[in-house]
Coordinates of C-alpha atoms in Angstrom, one line a residue:
X49 CA 28.2 161.6 82.1
X50 CA 30.0 158.8 84.7
X51 CA 28.8 160.5 88.4
X52 CA 32.6 160.5 88.5
X53 CA 33.7 163.6 91.0
X54 CA 36.7 164.6 88.4
X55 CA 38.9 165.7 91.5
X56 CA 38.3 162.8 93.3
X57 CA 41.7 161.4 91.9
X58 CA 44.3 164.2 93.4
X59 CA 42.7 163.3 96.7
X60 CA 44.7 160.7 98.8
X61 CA 42.0 157.9 99.5
X62 CA 43.6 157.6 103.4
X63 CA 45.0 160.1 105.4
X64 CA 48.7 160.6 104.3
X65 CA 51.8 159.2 107.1
X66 CA 53.1 161.5 109.3
X67 CA 57.0 160.3 108.2
X68 CA 57.4 160.0 104.3
X69 CA 61.1 159.8 104.1
X70 CA 62.1 158.2 101.6
X71 CA 65.2 156.1 99.8
X72 CA 65.0 157.4 96.6
X73 CA 68.8 157.1 96.2
X74 CA 68.4 153.1 96.2
X75 CA 69.0 151.4 92.9
X76 CA 66.2 150.3 91.2
X77 CA 66.6 146.6 89.5
X78 CA 62.9 146.5 88.4
X79 CA 63.5 149.7 86.3
X80 CA 66.7 149.8 85.7
X81 CA 68.3 146.2 84.7
X82 CA 66.7 143.6 82.3
X83 CA 66.9 140.7 84.8
X84 CA 65.7 142.6 87.4
X85 CA 62.4 143.9 85.6
X86 CA 62.2 140.7 84.2
X87 CA 61.7 138.6 87.6
X88 CA 59.8 141.9 88.9
X89 CA 57.1 140.8 86.8
X90 CA 56.0 137.7 88.1
X91 CA 55.3 139.5 91.4
X92 CA 53.5 142.4 90.3
X93 CA 55.7 144.7 88.0
X94 CA 58.4 147.4 88.8
X95 CA 57.7 149.3 92.0
X96 CA 55.8 152.4 91.6
X97 CA 57.3 155.8 91.1
X98 CA 55.5 157.0 93.9
X99 CA 56.0 154.4 96.3
X100 CA 58.2 154.8 99.6
X101 CA 61.3 153.4 99.5
X102 CA 63.1 152.1 102.3
X103 CA 60.2 151.4 104.9
X104 CA 59.4 147.7 104.8
X105 CA 59.0 146.3 108.2
X106 CA 59.2 142.8 107.5
X107 CA 60.9 142.1 103.3
X108 CA 63.5 144.2 103.7
X109 CA 66.3 143.8 100.8
X110 CA 68.2 142.2 103.5
X111 CA 66.4 139.5 104.8
X112 CA 65.3 139.0 100.9
X113 CA 68.8 138.5 99.6
X114 CA 68.9 136.2 103.2
X115 CA 65.7 133.5 101.9
X116 CA 67.6 133.6 98.1
X117 CA 70.5 132.7 99.9
X118 CA 68.7 129.8 101.5
X119 CA 66.6 128.9 98.5
X120 CA 69.9 128.3 97.2
X121 CA 72.2 127.3 99.9
X122 CA 69.6 123.9 99.6
X123 CA 70.0 123.6 95.6
X124 CA 73.9 123.1 96.9
X125 CA 73.2 120.5 99.5
X126 CA 70.9 118.5 97.4
X127 CA 73.5 118.4 94.2
X128 CA 75.2 116.4 97.1
X129 CA 72.5 114.3 98.6
X130 CA 73.5 111.5 95.8
X131 CA 76.9 111.2 98.4
X132 CA 75.3 111.1 101.4
X133 CA 73.6 108.3 101.3
X134 CA 74.9 105.5 103.4
X135 CA 74.7 101.8 103.5
X136 CA 76.2 98.5 106.1
X137 CA 73.3 97.9 109.3
X138 CA 74.5 98.8 112.8
X139 CA 75.3 101.4 114.4
X140 CA 76.3 104.9 113.4
X141 CA 80.4 104.2 113.0
X142 CA 79.5 101.2 111.7
X143 CA 77.4 103.1 108.5
X144 CA 79.4 104.5 105.3
X145 CA 78.4 106.9 102.7
X146 CA 77.6 104.9 99.6
X147 CA 80.7 105.9 97.0
X148 CA 81.4 102.5 95.5
X149 CA 81.9 102.3 91.6
X150 CA 83.3 106.3 91.7
X151 CA 79.9 107.1 92.7
X152 CA 80.8 110.9 93.1
X153 CA 81.9 111.2 89.7
X154 CA 79.4 110.5 87.5
X155 CA 76.7 111.7 90.4
X156 CA 78.4 114.6 90.1
X157 CA 78.4 114.9 94.3
X158 CA 81.8 114.8 94.7
X159 CA 82.8 116.8 98.1
X160 CA 86.0 117.0 99.9
X161 CA 84.4 117.1 103.6
X162 CA 83.6 112.9 103.2
X163 CA 86.6 111.3 102.1
X164 CA 88.8 113.9 104.2
X165 CA 86.5 112.6 107.2
X166 CA 88.7 108.8 106.7
X167 CA 91.7 110.5 105.5
X168 CA 92.3 112.5 108.0
X169 CA 91.8 109.8 110.9
X170 CA 88.9 112.2 112.5
X171 CA 86.9 109.0 112.6
X172 CA 89.7 107.6 114.8
X173 CA 89.1 111.0 117.0
X174 CA 92.2 111.6 116.5
X175 CA 93.5 115.6 117.0
X176 CA 94.7 117.2 114.0
X177 CA 98.4 118.3 113.8
X178 CA 98.8 115.4 116.1
X179 CA 98.1 112.3 114.5
X180 CA 100.1 111.1 111.3
X181 CA 99.9 109.1 108.7
X182 CA 102.2 107.6 105.5
X183 CA 100.7 107.8 102.0
X184 CA 100.1 104.2 100.8
X185 CA 100.2 103.3 96.7
X186 CA 98.0 101.5 95.4
X187 CA 99.4 97.9 96.5
X188 CA 99.3 99.3 100.1
X189 CA 103.0 99.7 100.4
X190 CA 104.6 102.6 101.7
X191 CA 105.4 105.6 100.0
X192 CA 108.7 107.1 99.9
X193 CA 109.8 110.2 98.9
X194 CA 112.3 111.6 96.3
X195 CA 115.1 111.9 99.9
X196 CA 114.4 108.2 100.3
X197 CA 112.5 109.2 103.9
X198 CA 108.7 107.7 104.2
X199 CA 106.1 110.1 103.1
X200 CA 104.4 111.1 106.1
X201 CA 100.9 113.3 106.3
X202 CA 99.4 115.4 108.8
X203 CA 96.4 117.6 108.6
X204 CA 96.7 119.6 105.9
X205 CA 94.0 122.9 106.3
X206 CA 94.9 125.9 108.1
X207 CA 94.5 125.9 112.0
X208 CA 90.9 126.9 112.1
X209 CA 89.9 124.8 109.3
X210 CA 91.3 121.7 111.1
X211 CA 89.9 122.9 114.3
X212 CA 86.3 123.3 112.4
X213 CA 86.5 120.0 111.1
X214 CA 87.7 118.9 114.8
X215 CA 84.5 120.5 116.4
X216 CA 82.4 119.4 113.7
X217 CA 83.5 114.7 113.9
X218 CA 83.8 115.6 118.0
X219 CA 79.5 116.9 117.0
X220 CA 79.0 113.7 115.1
X221 CA 80.2 111.3 117.2
X222 CA 77.9 113.2 120.1
X223 CA 75.2 112.4 118.0
X224 CA 76.4 108.4 117.0
X225 CA 76.7 108.2 121.0
X226 CA 73.0 109.9 121.2
X227 CA 71.6 107.5 118.8
X228 CA 72.8 104.4 121.2
X229 CA 71.1 105.7 124.2
X230 CA 67.7 107.1 123.0
X231 CA 65.5 106.0 119.9
X232 CA 66.7 109.2 117.3
X233 CA 67.2 108.6 113.4
X234 CA 70.6 106.7 112.9
X235 CA 72.8 108.4 110.4
X236 CA 76.1 107.7 109.2
X237 CA 79.0 109.0 110.9
X238 CA 80.7 110.4 108.2
X239 CA 77.2 111.6 106.6
X240 CA 76.1 113.9 110.0
X241 CA 80.1 115.1 109.7
X242 CA 78.9 116.5 106.6
X243 CA 76.0 117.3 107.7
X244 CA 77.5 119.1 111.0
X245 CA 80.0 120.8 108.9
X246 CA 77.5 122.1 105.9
X247 CA 75.2 123.4 108.2
X248 CA 78.4 126.0 109.3
X249 CA 79.6 126.6 105.9
X250 CA 75.9 127.5 104.9
X251 CA 75.7 129.9 108.1
X252 CA 79.3 131.3 107.3
X253 CA 77.6 132.4 103.5
X254 CA 74.7 133.5 104.8
X255 CA 77.5 135.8 106.4
X256 CA 79.4 136.9 103.5
X257 CA 75.8 137.8 101.7
X258 CA 74.7 139.6 105.3
X259 CA 78.1 141.5 105.0
X260 CA 78.1 142.1 101.3
X261 CA 74.2 143.3 101.4
X262 CA 75.6 146.6 103.5
X263 CA 79.2 147.1 101.2
X264 CA 77.1 148.0 98.3
X265 CA 75.1 151.4 99.4
X266 CA 72.4 152.2 97.5
X267 CA 73.0 149.4 95.2
X268 CA 71.8 147.0 97.8
X269 CA 70.1 144.5 95.3
X270 CA 73.2 143.6 93.8
X271 CA 74.2 141.9 96.6
X272 CA 71.2 139.2 94.9
X273 CA 73.7 138.1 92.7
X274 CA 76.0 137.0 95.9
X275 CA 72.8 134.7 97.5
X276 CA 71.9 133.5 93.7
X277 CA 74.9 132.6 92.4
X278 CA 75.4 129.9 90.4
X279 CA 78.4 128.4 92.0
X280 CA 76.9 128.3 95.4
X281 CA 74.3 125.1 94.0
X282 CA 77.7 123.3 93.1
X283 CA 80.7 124.8 95.3
X284 CA 79.5 126.2 98.5
X285 CA 79.8 122.6 100.4
X286 CA 82.9 121.2 98.1
X287 CA 85.0 122.3 101.1
X288 CA 85.6 124.8 104.1
X289 CA 86.2 127.9 101.7
X290 CA 82.8 129.6 102.7
X291 CA 84.6 130.0 106.4
X292 CA 86.9 132.6 105.0
X293 CA 85.3 134.3 102.2
X294 CA 83.0 135.3 105.7
X295 CA 86.0 136.8 107.9
X296 CA 87.4 138.7 104.1
X297 CA 83.7 139.8 103.6
X298 CA 83.4 140.8 106.9
X299 CA 87.1 142.5 106.9
X300 CA 85.8 144.9 103.8
X301 CA 83.1 146.1 105.9
X302 CA 84.8 146.7 109.1
X303 CA 86.7 148.7 107.1
X304 CA 83.8 150.8 105.3
X305 CA 82.8 152.1 109.1
X306 CA 86.1 153.3 109.8
X307 CA 87.1 149.8 112.4
X308 CA 90.1 149.0 111.1
X309 CA 91.3 147.0 114.0
X310 CA 88.5 145.2 113.6
X311 CA 89.2 144.6 109.6
X312 CA 92.8 143.5 111.5
X313 CA 91.1 140.5 113.4
X314 CA 88.8 139.5 111.2
X315 CA 91.5 139.4 108.3
X316 CA 93.7 137.4 110.6
X317 CA 91.2 135.0 111.4
X318 CA 91.1 134.5 107.9
X319 CA 94.4 134.1 107.4
X320 CA 93.9 131.2 109.5
X321 CA 90.8 129.7 107.9
X322 CA 92.6 130.1 104.9
X323 CA 95.1 132.2 102.7
X324 CA 93.8 134.7 100.3
X325 CA 92.0 137.0 103.3
X326 CA 96.0 138.1 103.1
X327 CA 95.8 139.7 99.8
X328 CA 93.1 141.9 101.1
X329 CA 96.1 144.0 102.4
X330 CA 97.5 144.6 99.5
X331 CA 94.8 146.8 97.9
X332 CA 94.7 148.3 100.8
X333 CA 98.3 149.3 100.9
X334 CA 98.3 150.7 97.4
X335 CA 95.1 152.7 98.6
X336 CA 97.2 154.0 101.5
X337 CA 99.9 155.4 99.5
X338 CA 98.0 156.9 97.1
X339 CA 95.8 158.6 100.3
X340 CA 98.7 159.2 102.5
X341 CA 96.7 157.2 104.8
X342 CA 99.3 154.5 105.7
X343 CA 98.2 154.6 109.6
X344 CA 95.2 153.1 109.1
X345 CA 96.4 150.4 107.2
X346 CA 99.2 149.7 109.3
X347 CA 96.9 149.3 112.1
X348 CA 94.4 146.9 110.2
X349 CA 97.7 144.9 109.5
X350 CA 99.1 144.9 112.4
X351 CA 95.8 143.5 114.6
X352 CA 96.0 140.9 111.4
X353 CA 99.8 139.3 112.0
X354 CA 98.8 139.9 115.7
X355 CA 95.2 137.9 115.4
X356 CA 96.0 135.1 113.1
X357 CA 99.8 134.9 115.5
X358 CA 97.2 134.0 118.9
X359 CA 95.9 131.8 117.1
X360 CA 97.9 129.7 115.4
X361 CA 100.7 130.3 118.3
X362 CA 99.7 126.7 120.5
X363 CA 99.5 124.4 117.7
X364 CA 102.8 126.6 116.4
X365 CA 104.4 125.4 119.3
X366 CA 102.7 122.4 120.9
X367 CA 102.4 120.4 117.3
X368 CA 105.4 122.6 115.2
X369 CA 105.6 119.6 112.5
X370 CA 101.6 119.5 112.0
X371 CA 101.3 123.0 111.7
X372 CA 103.4 123.3 109.0
X373 CA 102.3 120.9 106.7
X374 CA 99.8 123.3 105.4
X375 CA 102.6 125.3 103.9
X376 CA 104.9 122.2 103.3
X377 CA 102.0 120.8 100.5
X378 CA 101.9 124.2 99.2
X379 CA 105.5 124.0 98.2
X380 CA 105.5 120.7 97.1
X381 CA 102.1 120.6 94.5
X382 CA 102.0 120.4 91.3
X383 CA 100.2 122.4 88.9
X384 CA 96.6 121.2 89.7
X385 CA 94.6 120.1 86.9
X386 CA 92.1 123.3 86.9
X387 CA 95.6 125.9 86.2
X388 CA 95.9 127.4 82.9
X389 CA 99.8 125.9 83.0
X390 CA 97.4 122.2 83.0
X391 CA 95.5 123.4 80.0
X392 CA 98.1 124.3 78.2
X393 CA 100.1 121.2 78.8
X394 CA 96.1 119.5 77.8
X395 CA 96.3 121.2 74.1
X396 CA 100.3 121.0 73.3
X397 CA 101.0 118.2 74.9
X398 CA 104.5 119.9 77.1
X399 CA 105.4 118.6 80.0
X400 CA 105.6 121.5 83.1
X401 CA 108.5 123.2 83.7
X402 CA 109.4 120.2 86.3
X403 CA 109.2 117.4 84.3
X404 CA 110.7 114.1 85.8
X405 CA 110.3 115.1 89.7
X406 CA 110.1 112.2 92.1
X407 CA 107.2 111.7 94.7
X408 CA 106.8 114.8 96.4
X409 CA 109.3 117.0 95.2
X410 CA 108.9 120.0 95.0
X411 CA 108.2 121.8 91.7
X412 CA 111.2 124.6 92.6
X413 CA 110.2 126.2 88.6
X414 CA 106.8 126.0 88.8
X415 CA 107.1 127.6 92.3
X416 CA 109.2 130.1 90.7
X417 CA 107.5 131.4 87.6
X418 CA 103.9 131.3 89.4
X419 CA 105.6 133.8 92.4
X420 CA 106.8 136.0 89.9
X421 CA 103.7 136.7 87.2
X422 CA 102.0 137.1 90.6
X423 CA 104.6 139.7 91.5
X424 CA 104.4 140.8 87.9
X425 CA 100.7 141.2 88.1
X426 CA 100.3 143.4 91.8
X427 CA 102.9 145.7 90.1
X428 CA 100.9 145.9 87.6
X429 CA 97.7 146.6 89.8
X430 CA 99.7 149.1 91.9
X431 CA 100.2 150.9 89.3
X432 CA 96.8 151.4 88.1
X433 CA 95.7 151.9 91.8
X434 CA 98.6 154.8 91.5
X435 CA 98.2 156.3 88.7
X436 CA 94.8 156.2 87.4
X437 CA 93.5 159.4 87.8
X438 CA 90.4 159.4 89.8
X439 CA 91.5 157.0 93.2
X440 CA 90.0 153.6 92.0
X441 CA 87.2 151.7 94.7
X442 CA 88.8 149.5 97.4
X443 CA 86.3 146.6 95.8
X444 CA 87.7 147.4 92.7
X445 CA 91.4 146.7 93.5
X446 CA 90.9 143.6 95.4
X447 CA 89.4 142.0 93.2
X448 CA 92.1 142.1 90.5
X449 CA 94.4 140.8 92.8
X450 CA 92.6 137.8 94.1
X451 CA 91.9 137.4 89.9
X452 CA 95.4 137.9 89.4
X453 CA 96.7 135.9 92.2
X454 CA 94.0 132.9 90.8
X455 CA 95.2 132.7 87.2
X456 CA 98.5 132.7 88.2
X457 CA 98.6 130.4 90.7
X458 CA 99.4 126.8 90.1
X459 CA 96.0 125.5 92.0
X460 CA 92.9 126.6 91.3
X461 CA 90.5 124.2 93.1
X462 CA 86.7 125.0 91.8
X463 CA 85.7 125.8 95.0
X464 CA 88.3 129.0 94.9
X465 CA 85.7 130.7 92.8
X466 CA 83.7 131.8 95.4
X467 CA 86.0 134.2 97.0
X468 CA 85.8 136.1 93.6
X469 CA 81.5 136.1 94.1
X470 CA 81.4 138.9 96.2
X471 CA 84.4 141.5 95.2
X472 CA 83.0 140.9 91.8
X473 CA 79.6 141.6 92.3
X474 CA 81.2 145.0 94.2
X475 CA 83.6 145.9 91.9
X476 CA 81.8 145.2 88.8
X477 CA 77.6 145.6 89.6
X478 CA 76.9 144.5 86.0
X479 CA 74.3 142.4 86.7
X480 CA 74.1 140.1 83.0
X481 CA 77.9 140.4 82.9
X482 CA 78.1 138.6 86.3
X483 CA 75.6 135.9 85.9
X484 CA 77.4 135.2 82.5
X485 CA 81.1 134.1 84.2
X486 CA 79.1 132.8 86.9
X487 CA 77.2 130.1 85.5
X488 CA 80.2 129.1 83.0
X489 CA 82.4 128.5 86.2
X490 CA 80.0 126.3 88.1
X491 CA 79.2 124.2 84.5
X492 CA 83.1 123.7 85.1
X493 CA 82.7 121.5 87.2
X494 CA 80.5 118.5 85.3
X495 CA 83.2 118.2 82.6
X496 CA 85.5 118.1 85.7
X497 CA 83.4 115.2 86.9
X498 CA 83.1 113.6 84.1
X499 CA 86.7 114.0 83.6
X500 CA 88.0 112.4 86.7
X501 CA 85.1 109.8 86.4
X502 CA 87.1 108.8 83.1
X503 CA 86.4 108.7 79.4
X504 CA 87.1 104.6 79.6
X505 CA 83.7 104.8 81.2
X506 CA 81.7 107.0 79.1
X507 CA 83.1 110.0 81.0
X508 CA 84.5 113.1 78.6
X509 CA 88.4 113.3 77.4
X510 CA 90.9 116.0 79.4
X511 CA 90.1 118.0 76.2
X512 CA 86.9 118.6 76.9
X513 CA 87.5 119.8 80.5
X514 CA 90.5 121.9 79.9
X515 CA 88.4 123.3 77.2
X516 CA 86.1 124.8 80.1
X517 CA 89.0 125.4 82.3
X518 CA 90.5 128.0 79.4
X519 CA 86.4 129.7 78.6
X520 CA 86.0 130.8 82.3
X521 CA 90.0 132.1 82.5
X522 CA 89.1 134.8 79.8
X523 CA 85.8 135.2 81.9
X524 CA 87.7 136.6 84.8
X525 CA 90.2 138.2 82.4
X526 CA 87.2 139.5 80.3
X527 CA 86.2 141.1 84.0
X528 CA 89.5 142.1 85.1
X529 CA 89.7 144.0 81.5
X530 CA 86.2 145.5 82.4
X531 CA 87.3 146.5 86.2
X532 CA 90.2 148.4 85.2
X533 CA 88.1 149.7 81.7
X534 CA 86.1 151.6 84.7
X535 CA 88.8 152.8 86.8
X536 CA 90.3 154.8 84.1
X537 CA 86.8 156.0 82.8
X538 CA 85.3 156.9 86.4
X539 CA 81.9 158.2 84.5
X540 CA 81.0 154.6 83.3
X541 CA 80.9 153.5 87.2
X542 CA 77.2 152.8 87.9
X543 CA 78.4 152.4 91.8
X544 CA 79.7 156.5 91.6
X545 CA 76.7 157.8 89.8
X546 CA 74.6 160.6 91.6
X547 CA 77.6 161.7 93.3
X548 CA 78.9 158.0 95.1
X549 CA 82.5 157.4 95.9
X550 CA 83.5 154.5 97.4
X551 CA 80.8 152.7 100.0
X552 CA 83.4 150.6 101.0
X553 CA 87.1 152.3 101.3
X554 CA 86.2 153.8 104.7
X555 CA 89.2 156.1 105.4
X556 CA 89.7 156.1 101.9
X557 CA 85.8 157.6 101.1
X558 CA 85.7 160.7 99.5
X559 CA 89.6 161.2 100.5
X560 CA 92.2 163.3 98.3
X561 CA 95.2 162.6 97.1
X562 CA 98.4 162.6 99.3
X563 CA 101.3 160.6 98.5
X564 CA 104.4 160.7 100.5
X565 CA 107.3 162.7 98.7
X566 CA 109.8 159.6 98.3
X567 CA 106.7 158.7 95.2
X568 CA 108.5 159.1 92.0
X569 CA 106.5 160.7 89.6
X570 CA 105.3 158.2 87.2
X571 CA 103.8 156.4 90.0
X572 CA 101.6 159.7 91.3
X573 CA 98.0 160.9 89.8
X574 CA 97.6 161.6 86.1
X575 CA 97.0 164.9 85.9
X576 CA 94.2 166.6 85.9
X577 CA 93.9 168.0 89.3
X578 CA 91.5 166.2 91.1
X579 CA 87.7 167.7 91.7
X580 CA 86.4 164.7 94.4
X581 CA 85.2 167.4 97.2
X582 CA 86.7 166.6 100.4
X583 CA 86.6 164.0 103.0
X584 CA 83.4 163.7 104.9
X585 CA 83.2 162.2 108.4
X586 CA 80.8 159.1 108.8
X587 CA 77.9 158.9 111.6
X588 CA 78.5 155.2 112.7
X589 CA 75.4 154.0 113.7

């Protein structure tokens, strides 16, 4: 005899709550995912069978992911810290960051932000797009471009990114002035410029995590891969791309909430920061044609154009030569060291499409080849999007478009991979697969830096670097293949389980196919007829 009441186990030790609602449709990684189960073991194990889901008052999934993001942003700052140590004495504007002997390469701490402060005349307080400088060779002599004119440079970034740098510079100089008036720590002005820029970039990435979390729907924990992506560690503070990822993710969130005008405004702002958010219009057009919802797509595209013009027009009118530098630079750049074209050159000895160019002469053949390859990829994506038996999700097509752009483009700067992170998580929420790709992509940074350091200084030969680039490209191609496979076999798409259609689809969600009459039969959805339930109106809160 134990003396225990046999009926005691069936009685609650306390009165039940009045509200027993539970979000049981939510995905539980601690039960369904190997990585999630392993991590859950460190904090008490998987969620209980009788737990009320979605009722936490403070540690909500969103707040947990923002905490994870803050941790990884701190890791990202730590990887740049070695390049933020300053030298010299005197006032803040007399001190500089220690970059001697190519320290940024062997310490793996390179960031464009530090050299840009001097190179683009920000250290002198000059206004971007108004001020210019001439390129010089290693001897200090003025460079002459291929057409015989001096090589004159201006701010090379789109308008809002240039203004972001200008505001960061103004704040850094304000801090420098304060150090001369009150007793506060004296920090090298260029380091303060980096810190202020990094703070804004961190906020932008937190906004990216927030938007992706809301877009993930019932699979809210998928966004943890955005918050804790290995790419954040090396690339979040390498350049200013996080600003554009925030706008792109925000635009997709606005579209999912059926706010096409807001989505267009965010795309327009994103294009004024970095060109890639413009590519989000492509999947919208494809799905708009398939569902007959081109009116909403047109509204988004129109607002995007107007917003971009409003932002750019003042600089375009006042400083047209400086404003156009971004576009001019992109036409004259050759194939970058991270591009697939350079990979081929490094292993074959091929000299490229334009082997004998003068200084700053545009690589016309390379430009044409990349444009044609990308156009062919877009045609293929459009065919998949229009003819698949079930309408693809918006995130799936958006990922394919951005990935195709990066794979065919002549430039794939390492921080560009951040563009793919939120889209990959939404398009293909296979956590182990995505984590493997992100790790490979992040580690490309190490051989890249050691290659730039120089083989003669115990760095790495070019082939070690280009081999890792090739592995990254293969990984991204594999992700594209998996996304296309799930488009053609939607029963494999974990997002669509349980009757879910497209959490980011907006007006496309639950929409039946209604392509225009002029669309050829071969570009219409593949039979059999659709079995999707009729469109449901969403209630926005």
